[in-house]
Coordinates of N, CA and C in Angstrom, one line a residue:
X1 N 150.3 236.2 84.2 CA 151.5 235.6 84.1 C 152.6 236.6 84.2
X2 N 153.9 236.4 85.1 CA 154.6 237.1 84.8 C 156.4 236.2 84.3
X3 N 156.5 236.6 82.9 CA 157.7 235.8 82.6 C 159.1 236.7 82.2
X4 N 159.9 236.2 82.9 CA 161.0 237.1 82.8 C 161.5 237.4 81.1
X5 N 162.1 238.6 80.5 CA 162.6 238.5 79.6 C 163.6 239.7 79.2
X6 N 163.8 239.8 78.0 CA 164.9 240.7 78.2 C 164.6 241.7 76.5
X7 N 164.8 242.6 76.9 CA 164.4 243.7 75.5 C 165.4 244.7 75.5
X8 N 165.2 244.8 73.8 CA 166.5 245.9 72.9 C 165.2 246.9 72.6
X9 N 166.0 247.8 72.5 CA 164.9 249.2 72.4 C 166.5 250.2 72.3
X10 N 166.7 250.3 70.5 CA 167.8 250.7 70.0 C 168.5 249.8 69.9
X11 N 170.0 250.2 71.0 CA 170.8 249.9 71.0 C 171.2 249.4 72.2
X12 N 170.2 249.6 73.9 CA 170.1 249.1 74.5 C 169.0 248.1 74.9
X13 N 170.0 247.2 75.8 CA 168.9 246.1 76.4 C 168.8 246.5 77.5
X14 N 167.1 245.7 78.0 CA 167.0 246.2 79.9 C 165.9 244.7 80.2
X15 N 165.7 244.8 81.1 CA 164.5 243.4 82.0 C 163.4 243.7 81.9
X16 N 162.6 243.2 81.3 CA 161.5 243.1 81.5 C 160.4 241.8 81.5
X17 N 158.8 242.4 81.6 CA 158.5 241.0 82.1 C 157.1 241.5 81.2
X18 N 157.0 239.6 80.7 CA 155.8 239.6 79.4 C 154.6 239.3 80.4
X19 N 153.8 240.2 80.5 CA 152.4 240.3 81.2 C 151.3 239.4 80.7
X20 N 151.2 238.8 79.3 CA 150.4 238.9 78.4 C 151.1 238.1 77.0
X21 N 150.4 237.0 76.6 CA 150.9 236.6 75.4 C 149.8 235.9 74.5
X22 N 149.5 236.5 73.3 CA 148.6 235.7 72.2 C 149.8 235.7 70.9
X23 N 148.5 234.9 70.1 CA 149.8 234.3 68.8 C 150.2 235.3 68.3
X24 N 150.1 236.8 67.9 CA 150.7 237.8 67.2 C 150.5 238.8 68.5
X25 N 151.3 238.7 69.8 CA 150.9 240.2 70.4 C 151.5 239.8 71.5
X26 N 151.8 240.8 72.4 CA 152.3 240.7 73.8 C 151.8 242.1 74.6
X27 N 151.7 241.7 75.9 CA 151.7 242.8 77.5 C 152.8 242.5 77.8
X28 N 153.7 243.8 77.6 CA 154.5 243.4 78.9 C 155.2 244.9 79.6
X29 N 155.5 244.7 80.5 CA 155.9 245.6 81.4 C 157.5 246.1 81.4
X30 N 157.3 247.7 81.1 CA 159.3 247.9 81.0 C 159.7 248.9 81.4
X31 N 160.7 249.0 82.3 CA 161.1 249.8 82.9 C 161.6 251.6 81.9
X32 N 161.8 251.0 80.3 CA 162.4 251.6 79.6 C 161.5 251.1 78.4
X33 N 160.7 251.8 78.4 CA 159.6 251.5 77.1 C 159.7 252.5 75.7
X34 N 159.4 252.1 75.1 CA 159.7 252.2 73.3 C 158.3 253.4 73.4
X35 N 158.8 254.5 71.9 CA 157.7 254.3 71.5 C 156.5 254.3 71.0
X36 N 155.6 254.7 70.5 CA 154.6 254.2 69.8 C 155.2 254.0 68.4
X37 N 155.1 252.9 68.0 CA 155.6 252.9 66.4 C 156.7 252.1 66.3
X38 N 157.5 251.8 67.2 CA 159.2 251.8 66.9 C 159.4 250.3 67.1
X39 N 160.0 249.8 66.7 CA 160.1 248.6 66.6 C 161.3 247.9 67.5
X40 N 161.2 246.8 68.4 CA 161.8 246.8 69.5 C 162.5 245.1 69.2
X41 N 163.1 244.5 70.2 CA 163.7 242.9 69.6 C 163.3 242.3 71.3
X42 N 162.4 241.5 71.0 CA 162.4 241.0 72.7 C 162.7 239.7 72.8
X43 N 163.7 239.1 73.9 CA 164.1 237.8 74.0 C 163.7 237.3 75.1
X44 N 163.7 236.0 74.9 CA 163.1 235.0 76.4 C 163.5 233.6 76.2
X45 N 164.7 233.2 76.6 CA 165.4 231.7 75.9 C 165.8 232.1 74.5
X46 N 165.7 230.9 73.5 CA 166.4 231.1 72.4 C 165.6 231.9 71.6
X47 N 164.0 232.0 71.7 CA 163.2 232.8 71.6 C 163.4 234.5 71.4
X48 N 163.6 234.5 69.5 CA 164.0 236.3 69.5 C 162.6 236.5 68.8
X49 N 161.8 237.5 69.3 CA 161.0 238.1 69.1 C 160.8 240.1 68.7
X50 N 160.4 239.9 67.2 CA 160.6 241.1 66.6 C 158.8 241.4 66.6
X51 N 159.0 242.7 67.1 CA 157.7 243.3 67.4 C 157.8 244.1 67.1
X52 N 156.7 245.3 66.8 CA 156.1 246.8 67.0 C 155.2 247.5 68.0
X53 N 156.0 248.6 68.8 CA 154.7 249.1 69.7 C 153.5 249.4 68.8
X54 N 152.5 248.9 69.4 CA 150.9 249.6 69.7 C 150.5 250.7 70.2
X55 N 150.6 250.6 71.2 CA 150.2 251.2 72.4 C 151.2 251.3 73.5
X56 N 150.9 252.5 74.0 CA 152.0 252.5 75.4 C 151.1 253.0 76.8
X57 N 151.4 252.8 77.8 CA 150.6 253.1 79.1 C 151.0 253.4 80.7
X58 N 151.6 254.0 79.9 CA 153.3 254.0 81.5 C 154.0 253.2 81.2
X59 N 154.5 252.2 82.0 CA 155.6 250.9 81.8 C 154.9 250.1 81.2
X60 N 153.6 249.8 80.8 CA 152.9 248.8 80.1 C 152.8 249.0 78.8
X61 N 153.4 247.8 78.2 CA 153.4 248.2 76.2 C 152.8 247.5 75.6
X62 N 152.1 247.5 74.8 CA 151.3 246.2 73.6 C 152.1 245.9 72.5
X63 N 152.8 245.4 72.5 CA 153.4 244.8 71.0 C 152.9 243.8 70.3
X64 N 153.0 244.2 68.7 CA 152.0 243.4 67.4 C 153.8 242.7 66.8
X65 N 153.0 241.3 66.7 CA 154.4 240.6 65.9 C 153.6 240.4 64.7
X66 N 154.5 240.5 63.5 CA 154.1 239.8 62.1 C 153.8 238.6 61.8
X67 N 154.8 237.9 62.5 CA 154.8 236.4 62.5 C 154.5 235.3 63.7
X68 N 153.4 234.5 63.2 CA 152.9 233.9 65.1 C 153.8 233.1 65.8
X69 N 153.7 233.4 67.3 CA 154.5 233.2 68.5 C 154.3 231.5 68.9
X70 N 155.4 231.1 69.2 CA 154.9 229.8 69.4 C 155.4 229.8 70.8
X71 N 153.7 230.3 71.8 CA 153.1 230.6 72.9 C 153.8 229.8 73.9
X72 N 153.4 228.4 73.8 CA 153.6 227.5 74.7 C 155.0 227.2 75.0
X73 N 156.1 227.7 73.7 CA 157.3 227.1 74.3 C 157.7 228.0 74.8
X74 N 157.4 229.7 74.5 CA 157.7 231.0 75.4 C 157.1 230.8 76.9
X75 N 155.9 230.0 77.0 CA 155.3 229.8 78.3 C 156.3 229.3 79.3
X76 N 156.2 228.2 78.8 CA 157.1 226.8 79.3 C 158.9 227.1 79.8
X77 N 159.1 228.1 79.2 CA 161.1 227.9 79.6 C 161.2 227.8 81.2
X78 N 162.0 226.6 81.2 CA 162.1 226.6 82.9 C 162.6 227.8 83.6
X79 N 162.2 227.5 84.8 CA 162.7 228.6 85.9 C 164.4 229.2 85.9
X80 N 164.9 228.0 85.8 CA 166.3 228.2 85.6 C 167.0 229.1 84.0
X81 N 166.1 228.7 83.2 CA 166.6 229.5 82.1 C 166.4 231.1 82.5
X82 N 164.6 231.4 83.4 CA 164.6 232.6 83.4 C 165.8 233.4 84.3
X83 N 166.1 233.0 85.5 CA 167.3 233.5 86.1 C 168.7 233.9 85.2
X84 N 168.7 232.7 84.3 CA 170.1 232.9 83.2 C 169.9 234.5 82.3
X85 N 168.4 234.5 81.9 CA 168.2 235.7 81.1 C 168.5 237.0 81.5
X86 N 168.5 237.2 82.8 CA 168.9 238.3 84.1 C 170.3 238.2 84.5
X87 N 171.1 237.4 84.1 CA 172.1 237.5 84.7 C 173.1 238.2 84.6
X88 N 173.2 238.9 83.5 CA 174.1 240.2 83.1 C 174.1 240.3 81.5
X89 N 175.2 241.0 81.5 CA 174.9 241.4 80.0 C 176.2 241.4 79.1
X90 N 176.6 241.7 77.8 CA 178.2 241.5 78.0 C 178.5 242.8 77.2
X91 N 179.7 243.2 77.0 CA 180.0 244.4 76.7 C 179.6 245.1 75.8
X92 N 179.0 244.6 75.0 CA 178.1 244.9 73.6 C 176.5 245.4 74.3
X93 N 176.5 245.2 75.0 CA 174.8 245.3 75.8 C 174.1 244.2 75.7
X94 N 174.0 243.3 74.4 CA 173.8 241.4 74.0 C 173.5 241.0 75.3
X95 N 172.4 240.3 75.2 CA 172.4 239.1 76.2 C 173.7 238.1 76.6
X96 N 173.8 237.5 77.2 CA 174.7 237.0 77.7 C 174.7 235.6 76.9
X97 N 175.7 235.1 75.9 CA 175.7 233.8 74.8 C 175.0 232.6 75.6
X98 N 175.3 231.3 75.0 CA 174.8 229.9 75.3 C 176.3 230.0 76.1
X99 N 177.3 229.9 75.2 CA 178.4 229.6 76.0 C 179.5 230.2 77.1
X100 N 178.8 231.8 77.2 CA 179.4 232.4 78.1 C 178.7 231.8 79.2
X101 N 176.9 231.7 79.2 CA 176.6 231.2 80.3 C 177.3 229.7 80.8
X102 N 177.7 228.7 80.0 CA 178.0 227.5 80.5 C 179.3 227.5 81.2
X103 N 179.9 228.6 80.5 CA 181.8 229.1 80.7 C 181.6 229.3 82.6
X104 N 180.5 230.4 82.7 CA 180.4 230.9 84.2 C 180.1 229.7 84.6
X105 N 179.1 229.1 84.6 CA 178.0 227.9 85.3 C 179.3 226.5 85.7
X106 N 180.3 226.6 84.8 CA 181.3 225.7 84.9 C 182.5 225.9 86.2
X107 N 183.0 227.3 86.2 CA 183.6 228.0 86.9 C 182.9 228.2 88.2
X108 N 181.7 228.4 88.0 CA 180.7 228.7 89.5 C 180.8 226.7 90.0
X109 N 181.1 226.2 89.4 CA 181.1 224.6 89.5 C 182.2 224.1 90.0
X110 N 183.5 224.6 89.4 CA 184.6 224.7 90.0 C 185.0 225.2 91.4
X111 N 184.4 226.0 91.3 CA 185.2 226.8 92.8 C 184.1 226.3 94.1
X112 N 183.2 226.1 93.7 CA 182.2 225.2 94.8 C 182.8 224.1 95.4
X113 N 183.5 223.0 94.4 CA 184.1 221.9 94.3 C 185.5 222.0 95.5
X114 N 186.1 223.7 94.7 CA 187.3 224.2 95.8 C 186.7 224.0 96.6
X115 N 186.1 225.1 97.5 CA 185.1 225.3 98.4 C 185.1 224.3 99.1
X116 N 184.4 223.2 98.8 CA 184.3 222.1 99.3 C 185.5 221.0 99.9
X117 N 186.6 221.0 99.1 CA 187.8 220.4 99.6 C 188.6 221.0 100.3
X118 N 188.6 222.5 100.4 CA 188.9 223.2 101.5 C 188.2 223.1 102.7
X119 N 187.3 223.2 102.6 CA 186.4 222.9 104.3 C 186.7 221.4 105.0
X120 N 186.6 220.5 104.1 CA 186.7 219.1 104.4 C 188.6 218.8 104.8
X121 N 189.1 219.3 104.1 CA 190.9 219.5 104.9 C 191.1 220.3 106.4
X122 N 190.0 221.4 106.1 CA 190.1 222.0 106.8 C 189.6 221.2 108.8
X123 N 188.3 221.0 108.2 CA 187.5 220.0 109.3 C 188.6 219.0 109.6
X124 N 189.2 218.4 108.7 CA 190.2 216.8 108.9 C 190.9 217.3 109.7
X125 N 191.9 218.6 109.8 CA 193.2 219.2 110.3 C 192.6 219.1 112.0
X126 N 191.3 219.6 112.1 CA 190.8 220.1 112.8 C 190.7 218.8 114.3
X127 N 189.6 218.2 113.7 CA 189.6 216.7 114.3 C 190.8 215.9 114.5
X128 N 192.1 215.9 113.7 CA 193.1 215.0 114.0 C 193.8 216.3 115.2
X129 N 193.8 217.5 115.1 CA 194.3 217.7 115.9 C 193.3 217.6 117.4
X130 N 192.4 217.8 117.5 CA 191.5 217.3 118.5 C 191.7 216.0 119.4
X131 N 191.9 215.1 118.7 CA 191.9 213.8 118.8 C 193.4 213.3 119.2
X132 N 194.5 214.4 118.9 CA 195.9 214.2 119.3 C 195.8 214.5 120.9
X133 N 195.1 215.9 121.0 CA 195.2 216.5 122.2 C 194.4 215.6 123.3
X134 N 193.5 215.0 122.9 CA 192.3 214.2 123.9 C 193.1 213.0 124.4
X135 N 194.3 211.9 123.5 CA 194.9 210.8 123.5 C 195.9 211.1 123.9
X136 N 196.6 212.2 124.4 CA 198.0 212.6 124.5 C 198.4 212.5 126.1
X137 N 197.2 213.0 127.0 CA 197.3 212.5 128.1 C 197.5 211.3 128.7
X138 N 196.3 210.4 128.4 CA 195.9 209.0 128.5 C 197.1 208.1 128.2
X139 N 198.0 208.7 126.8 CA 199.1 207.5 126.5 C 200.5 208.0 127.0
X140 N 200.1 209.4 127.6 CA 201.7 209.6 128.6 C 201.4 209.2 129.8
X141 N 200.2 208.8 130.1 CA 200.2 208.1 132.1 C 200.3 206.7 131.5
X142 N 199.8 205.8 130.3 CA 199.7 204.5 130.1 C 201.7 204.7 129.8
X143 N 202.6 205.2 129.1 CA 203.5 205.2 129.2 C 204.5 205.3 130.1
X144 N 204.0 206.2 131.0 CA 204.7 206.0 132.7 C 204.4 205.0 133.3
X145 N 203.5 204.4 133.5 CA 202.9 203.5 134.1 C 203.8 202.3 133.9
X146 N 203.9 201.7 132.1 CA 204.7 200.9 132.2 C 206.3 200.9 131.9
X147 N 206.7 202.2 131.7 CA 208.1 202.9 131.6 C 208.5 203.1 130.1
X148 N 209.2 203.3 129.9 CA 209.7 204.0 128.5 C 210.9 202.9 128.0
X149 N 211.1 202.4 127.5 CA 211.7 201.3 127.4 C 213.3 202.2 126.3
X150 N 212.8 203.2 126.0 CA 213.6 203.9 124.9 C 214.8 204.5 125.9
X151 N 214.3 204.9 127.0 CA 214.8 205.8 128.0 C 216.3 205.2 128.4

């Protein structure tokens, strides 16, 4: 399995990904690994996880938790939460809140919406002027034809 997550080791956070999960323990893979001994904070959803290295093996770490993991809902977080966990960080180093993410996801919601009303004005401008130029002929020979009554 590989499931995205996110790990403190100090005072910084970085990405990493849980290889391995039993009720007191984890594999996982870090680009910036802990170590032996030191105690690290790893998150994955609302899921905070306080661990101790074991073992270390290159980027591969074993961490022992105190208290048992409840496996299946760390399993289970949708796809979309994992993308949210990666998505940046905020100036503290912190994961990024519940509500910064919704603040962005709102704003990314917004401007799509722009986005969208722009193109569709844009397309309308496009076609009525189309449609001027195509009828403009046709109703100046049907206007000569039967004279201009204005004239």
């Amino acid at each position: 399995m590989l499931l995205p997550a996110r790990l403190c080791t100090g005072a910084q956070w970085s990405d990493t990904c849980i290889l391995n999960i039993s009720s007191r323990g984890l594999l996982i893979h870090s680009a910036r690994p802990a170590g032996k001994g030191s105690v690290v904070e790893l998150r994955r959803g609302d899921h905070v996880i306080q661990a101790r290295v074991v073992w270390r093996d290159g980027a591969r770490v074993g961490l022992q938790c105190d208290e048992r993991l409840a496996i299946e809902q760390i399993v289970t977080l949708g796809q979309s939460r994992a993308f949210q966990l990666t998505a940046g960080e905020s100036a503290t180093g912190a994961p990024p809140s519940r509500a910064m993410a919704e603040r962005s996801r709102l704003r990314g919601r917004a401007l799509e919406y722009f986005s969208i009303a722009v193109i569709a004005v844009s397309i309308a401008t496009s076609v009525s002027a189309m449609v001027e130029t195509a009828l403009a002929r046709p109703l100046a020979l049907i206007e000569q034809a039967f004279g201009n009554p204005q004239r």
